[in-house]
mmCIF file of C-alpha atoms in Angstrom:
data_model
loop_
_atom_site.group_PDB
_atom_site.id
_atom_site.type_symbol
_atom_site.label_atom_id
_atom_site.label_comp_id
_atom_site.label_asym_id
_atom_site.label_seq_id
_atom_site.Cartn_x
_atom_site.Cartn_y
_atom_site.Cartn_z
ATOM 1 C CA MET A 30 11.103 97.975 -57.761
ATOM 2 C CA LYS A 31 14.204 99.983 -58.601
ATOM 3 C CA LEU A 32 17.307 98.669 -56.834
ATOM 4 C CA PRO A 33 20.691 100.148 -55.962
ATOM 5 C CA LYS A 34 23.290 99.509 -58.628
ATOM 6 C CA THR A 35 25.251 97.310 -56.230
ATOM 7 C CA ALA A 36 22.484 94.707 -56.584
ATOM 8 C CA HIS A 37 24.000 94.111 -60.019
ATOM 9 C CA THR A 38 27.648 95.104 -59.644
ATOM 10 C CA ASP A 39 28.265 93.022 -56.498
ATOM 11 C CA LEU A 40 27.341 89.758 -58.212
ATOM 12 C CA PRO A 41 29.745 87.812 -60.466
ATOM 13 C CA TRP A 42 27.827 88.142 -63.711
ATOM 14 C CA ARG A 43 29.560 87.298 -66.986
ATOM 15 C CA ILE A 44 28.304 90.553 -68.488
ATOM 16 C CA HIS A 45 30.968 92.378 -66.452
ATOM 17 C CA GLU A 46 33.689 90.856 -68.634
ATOM 18 C CA VAL A 47 31.681 91.117 -71.854
ATOM 19 C CA ALA A 48 30.672 94.787 -71.567
ATOM 20 C CA PRO A 49 33.095 96.539 -69.170
ATOM 21 C CA ASP A 50 32.923 99.760 -71.207
ATOM 22 C CA PHE A 51 29.146 100.113 -70.773
ATOM 23 C CA THR A 52 27.586 102.219 -68.009
ATOM 24 C CA LEU A 53 25.081 100.607 -65.673
ATOM 25 C CA TYR A 54 21.952 102.726 -66.120
ATOM 26 C CA ASP A 55 19.513 101.115 -63.687
ATOM 27 C CA VAL A 56 18.602 97.851 -61.941
ATOM 28 C CA TRP A 57 15.112 96.507 -61.282
ATOM 29 C CA ALA A 58 13.714 93.688 -59.139
ATOM 30 C CA LEU A 59 11.170 91.806 -61.237
ATOM 31 C CA PRO A 60 7.906 90.634 -59.600
ATOM 32 C CA THR A 61 8.482 87.036 -60.674
ATOM 33 C CA PRO A 62 8.805 84.826 -57.572
ATOM 34 C CA GLY A 63 9.771 81.265 -58.323
ATOM 35 C CA GLY A 64 12.041 78.351 -57.688
ATOM 36 C CA PRO A 65 15.664 77.731 -58.634
ATOM 37 C CA ASP A 66 14.758 76.313 -62.064
ATOM 38 C CA ASP A 67 12.292 78.977 -63.246
ATOM 39 C CA PHE A 68 14.727 81.259 -65.071
ATOM 40 C CA PRO A 69 13.968 79.776 -68.528
ATOM 41 C CA ARG A 70 10.305 80.689 -68.024
ATOM 42 C CA LEU A 71 11.253 84.311 -67.335
ATOM 43 C CA VAL A 72 13.451 84.406 -70.436
ATOM 44 C CA ARG A 73 10.595 83.089 -72.591
ATOM 45 C CA GLN A 74 8.176 85.633 -71.147
ATOM 46 C CA VAL A 75 10.460 88.611 -71.751
ATOM 47 C CA ALA A 76 11.501 87.404 -75.213
ATOM 48 C CA GLY A 77 7.844 87.213 -76.212
ATOM 49 C CA GLY A 78 7.092 90.738 -75.011
ATOM 50 C CA ASP A 79 6.085 93.794 -77.005
ATOM 51 C CA THR A 80 6.137 97.516 -76.182
ATOM 52 C CA ALA A 81 2.466 97.511 -77.213
ATOM 53 C CA ASP A 82 1.739 95.253 -74.218
ATOM 54 C CA ASN A 83 2.530 97.949 -71.623
ATOM 55 C CA PRO A 84 -0.617 98.285 -69.456
ATOM 56 C CA SER A 85 -0.308 102.081 -69.416
ATOM 57 C CA TRP A 86 -1.937 103.824 -72.385
ATOM 58 C CA ILE A 87 0.339 106.794 -71.726
ATOM 59 C CA ALA A 88 3.414 104.562 -72.031
ATOM 60 C CA ARG A 89 2.062 103.020 -75.241
ATOM 61 C CA ILE A 90 1.559 106.493 -76.709
ATOM 62 C CA LEU A 91 5.098 107.478 -75.706
ATOM 63 C CA PHE A 92 6.481 104.414 -77.479
ATOM 64 C CA LYS A 93 4.492 105.256 -80.617
ATOM 65 C CA ILE A 94 5.831 108.818 -80.523
ATOM 66 C CA ARG A 95 9.364 107.472 -80.094
ATOM 67 C CA TRP A 96 9.046 105.149 -83.097
ATOM 68 C CA LYS A 97 7.616 107.979 -85.225
ATOM 69 C CA LEU A 98 10.491 110.267 -84.258
ATOM 70 C CA GLY A 99 12.884 107.451 -85.119
ATOM 71 C CA GLU A 100 11.349 107.177 -88.586
ATOM 72 C CA LEU A 101 11.443 110.947 -89.082
ATOM 73 C CA PHE A 102 15.043 111.504 -88.003
ATOM 74 C CA GLY A 103 16.518 108.143 -89.004
ATOM 75 C CA TRP A 104 17.411 107.134 -85.464
ATOM 76 C CA ASP A 105 16.498 103.509 -86.122
ATOM 77 C CA ASP A 106 17.774 103.080 -89.675
ATOM 78 C CA PRO A 107 19.398 99.684 -90.359
ATOM 79 C CA ASP A 108 22.866 101.227 -90.636
ATOM 80 C CA SER A 109 22.576 102.530 -87.063
ATOM 81 C CA GLY A 110 22.177 99.113 -85.460
ATOM 82 C CA VAL A 111 24.275 96.296 -84.058
ATOM 83 C CA GLY A 112 26.818 95.065 -86.583
ATOM 84 C CA SER A 113 26.648 98.354 -88.501
ATOM 85 C CA ARG A 114 27.169 101.461 -86.364
ATOM 86 C CA VAL A 115 28.549 99.384 -83.481
ATOM 87 C CA PRO A 116 30.276 95.972 -83.363
ATOM 88 C CA ARG A 117 28.306 93.015 -82.015
ATOM 89 C CA LEU A 118 28.901 92.015 -78.412
ATOM 90 C CA LEU A 119 28.668 88.472 -79.731
ATOM 91 C CA ASP A 120 32.120 89.001 -81.230
ATOM 92 C CA ARG A 121 33.540 89.792 -77.778
ATOM 93 C CA LEU A 122 32.309 86.654 -76.063
ATOM 94 C CA PRO A 123 34.822 84.306 -74.448
ATOM 95 C CA ALA A 124 34.878 80.846 -75.984
ATOM 96 C CA ASP A 125 32.595 79.165 -73.449
ATOM 97 C CA LEU A 126 29.832 81.746 -73.931
ATOM 98 C CA ARG A 127 30.314 81.906 -77.695
ATOM 99 C CA ASP A 128 29.975 78.126 -77.970
ATOM 100 C CA GLY A 129 27.029 77.984 -75.572
ATOM 101 C CA PRO A 130 23.379 78.864 -76.147
ATOM 102 C CA GLN A 131 22.660 82.432 -77.229
ATOM 103 C CA GLY A 132 19.066 82.413 -76.070
ATOM 104 C CA PRO A 133 15.773 83.088 -77.855
ATOM 105 C CA GLU A 134 15.155 85.605 -80.600
ATOM 106 C CA LEU A 135 12.968 88.611 -79.817
ATOM 107 C CA ASP A 136 10.341 89.020 -82.513
ATOM 108 C CA LYS A 137 8.690 92.249 -81.330
ATOM 109 C CA LEU A 138 11.446 93.997 -79.397
ATOM 110 C CA PRO A 139 14.452 95.681 -81.062
ATOM 111 C CA PHE A 140 17.012 93.458 -79.335
ATOM 112 C CA THR A 141 19.404 90.758 -80.530
ATOM 113 C CA THR A 142 20.232 87.964 -78.125
ATOM 114 C CA VAL A 143 23.900 87.707 -77.058
ATOM 115 C CA TYR A 144 24.305 84.816 -74.613
ATOM 116 C CA LEU A 145 22.399 82.632 -72.174
ATOM 117 C CA THR A 146 23.547 80.768 -69.063
ATOM 118 C CA ASP A 147 21.707 79.017 -66.250
ATOM 119 C CA ASN A 148 21.024 82.350 -64.517
ATOM 120 C CA GLU A 149 21.877 85.110 -67.022
ATOM 121 C CA TRP A 150 20.575 86.286 -70.352
ATOM 122 C CA ALA A 151 21.904 89.279 -72.268
ATOM 123 C CA ALA A 152 20.445 90.935 -75.364
ATOM 124 C CA GLU A 153 21.651 94.080 -77.145
ATOM 125 C CA MET A 154 20.262 96.831 -79.341
ATOM 126 C CA ALA A 155 21.683 99.929 -80.996
ATOM 127 C CA ASN A 156 20.424 102.982 -82.835
ATOM 128 C CA ARG A 157 21.581 106.569 -83.399
ATOM 129 C CA THR A 158 21.152 107.388 -79.716
ATOM 130 C CA VAL A 159 22.673 104.491 -77.797
ATOM 131 C CA HIS A 160 24.113 100.986 -77.731
ATOM 132 C CA ALA A 161 22.286 99.193 -74.906
ATOM 133 C CA VAL A 162 22.230 95.826 -73.171
ATOM 134 C CA MET A 163 19.289 94.269 -71.366
ATOM 135 C CA HIS A 164 20.633 91.854 -68.755
ATOM 136 C CA LEU A 165 18.233 89.451 -67.069
ATOM 137 C CA SER A 166 19.298 87.344 -64.120
ATOM 138 C CA TRP A 167 17.815 84.966 -61.564
ATOM 139 C CA VAL A 168 18.670 85.755 -57.950
ATOM 140 C CA PRO A 169 17.675 84.588 -54.455
ATOM 141 C CA ASP A 170 14.932 86.660 -52.845
ATOM 142 C CA ASP A 171 14.304 87.480 -49.187
ATOM 143 C CA ASP A 172 11.714 84.722 -48.743
ATOM 144 C CA GLY A 173 13.862 81.698 -49.461
ATOM 145 C CA GLY A 174 12.950 81.577 -53.138
ATOM 146 C CA TYR A 175 14.127 83.278 -56.320
ATOM 147 C CA ARG A 176 13.084 86.163 -58.557
ATOM 148 C CA GLY A 177 14.144 87.891 -61.721
ATOM 149 C CA GLN A 178 16.356 90.947 -61.902
ATOM 150 C CA MET A 179 16.871 93.271 -64.856
ATOM 151 C CA ALA A 180 19.816 95.581 -65.433
ATOM 152 C CA VAL A 181 20.125 98.071 -68.275
ATOM 153 C CA LEU A 182 23.634 98.945 -69.478
ATOM 154 C CA VAL A 183 24.229 101.724 -71.972
ATOM 155 C CA LYS A 184 26.862 103.336 -74.138
ATOM 156 C CA PRO A 185 25.356 106.640 -75.375
ATOM 157 C CA ASN A 186 26.271 107.778 -78.876
ATOM 158 C CA GLY A 187 28.162 110.995 -78.159
ATOM 159 C CA LEU A 188 26.692 114.187 -76.739
ATOM 160 C CA PHE A 189 23.370 113.630 -78.498
ATOM 161 C CA GLY A 190 23.045 110.169 -76.985
ATOM 162 C CA ARG A 191 23.798 111.423 -73.485
ATOM 163 C CA ALA A 192 21.275 114.248 -73.852
ATOM 164 C CA TYR A 193 18.672 111.797 -75.162
ATOM 165 C CA MET A 194 19.148 109.405 -72.236
ATOM 166 C CA ALA A 195 18.893 112.280 -69.753
ATOM 167 C CA ALA A 196 15.718 113.556 -71.424
ATOM 168 C CA ILE A 197 13.886 110.220 -71.354
ATOM 169 C CA ALA A 198 14.940 109.223 -67.814
ATOM 170 C CA PRO A 199 11.913 110.757 -66.035
ATOM 171 C CA PHE A 200 9.506 109.115 -68.486
ATOM 172 C CA ARG A 201 11.195 105.718 -68.093
ATOM 173 C CA HIS A 202 11.161 105.779 -64.310
ATOM 174 C CA LEU A 203 7.762 107.397 -63.717
ATOM 175 C CA ILE A 204 5.589 106.364 -66.675
ATOM 176 C CA VAL A 205 7.060 103.340 -68.461
ATOM 177 C CA TYR A 206 8.537 101.072 -65.801
ATOM 178 C CA PRO A 207 5.862 101.040 -63.031
ATOM 179 C CA PRO A 208 3.062 99.726 -65.296
ATOM 180 C CA LEU A 209 5.558 97.490 -67.096
ATOM 181 C CA MET A 210 6.342 95.791 -63.780
ATOM 182 C CA GLN A 211 2.617 95.355 -63.124
ATOM 183 C CA GLY A 212 2.197 93.721 -66.515
ATOM 184 C CA ILE A 213 5.154 91.405 -65.917
ATOM 185 C CA ALA A 214 3.667 90.386 -62.563
ATOM 186 C CA ARG A 215 0.238 89.658 -64.054
ATOM 187 C CA GLU A 216 1.628 87.555 -66.885
ATOM 188 C CA TRP A 217 3.922 85.684 -64.493
ATOM 189 C CA GLN A 218 1.043 84.882 -62.156
ATOM 190 C CA ALA A 219 -1.165 83.846 -65.059
ATOM 191 C CA SER A 220 1.487 81.531 -66.474
ATOM 192 C CA SER A 221 1.715 79.869 -63.053
ATOM 193 C CA ALA A 222 -2.047 79.327 -62.803
ATOM 194 C CA PRO A 223 -3.484 75.889 -63.640
ATOM 195 C CA ALA A 224 -5.142 75.662 -67.053
ATOM 196 C CA GLY A 225 -8.834 76.466 -66.978
ATOM 197 C CA THR A 226 -8.691 78.838 -64.003
ATOM 198 C CA PRO A 227 -9.942 82.414 -64.478
ATOM 199 C CA LEU A 228 -6.394 83.778 -64.299
ATOM 200 C CA ALA A 229 -5.156 81.385 -66.978
ATOM 201 C CA ARG A 230 -8.155 82.156 -69.216
ATOM 202 C CA ALA A 231 -7.533 85.889 -68.799
ATOM 203 C CA ARG A 232 -3.948 85.408 -69.922
ATOM 204 C CA SER A 233 -5.063 83.433 -72.977
ATOM 205 C CA SER A 234 -7.646 86.079 -73.904
ATOM 206 C CA SER A 235 -5.117 88.870 -73.461
ATOM 207 C CA LYS A 236 -2.618 87.152 -75.757
ATOM 208 C CA SER A 237 -5.292 86.508 -78.382
ATOM 209 C CA ALA A 238 -6.347 90.155 -78.332
ATOM 210 C CA THR A 239 -2.749 91.312 -78.632
ATOM 211 C CA SER A 240 -2.138 88.933 -81.530
ATOM 212 C CA THR A 241 -5.240 90.212 -83.328
ATOM 213 C CA ALA A 242 -4.283 93.843 -82.764
ATOM 214 C CA ASN A 243 -0.814 93.274 -84.195
#
């Protein structure tokens, strides 16, 4: 579910001091109900994700088109990324975050981990269109438990970057994110199911099929 931006800005996240020059693009409540100590499980799930896992075939096609356009126009060339076109956020970190855990690496998503705390994880990516941050957090829900929250912060690359972000906004909000949230919910529920149950077996089969396809 898409949330008002105050759901992110009103909380004392460390990302506010790390990336004050980024614009908050959107905020999402993640369908991942849990307890106070379940944030590491959410981080592992997201870090192991892949755009090819989106349940919507339309969204998967859109991602393939995007990657092809990136190859054609050089949007994703190595010299357009973090540490090349833009400085690393890692170099901005205050000492306590710099000396703390950075978090897991993302093998199939174009992000580089920045920092990890007990209830925050930030990862960044950059290309010819934008420098972006994915910020995951763990917040109290309305039922006495906790859930994940995701914020996307961006710094578009000039006029082209702003036009690109405006052009993809309807696709993100209407086609990509709704099925993505459904997929996150299914995997979260499956990872909570006892081994040997139908839900747990379905999760194992799904991961095996994805691994084979890749």
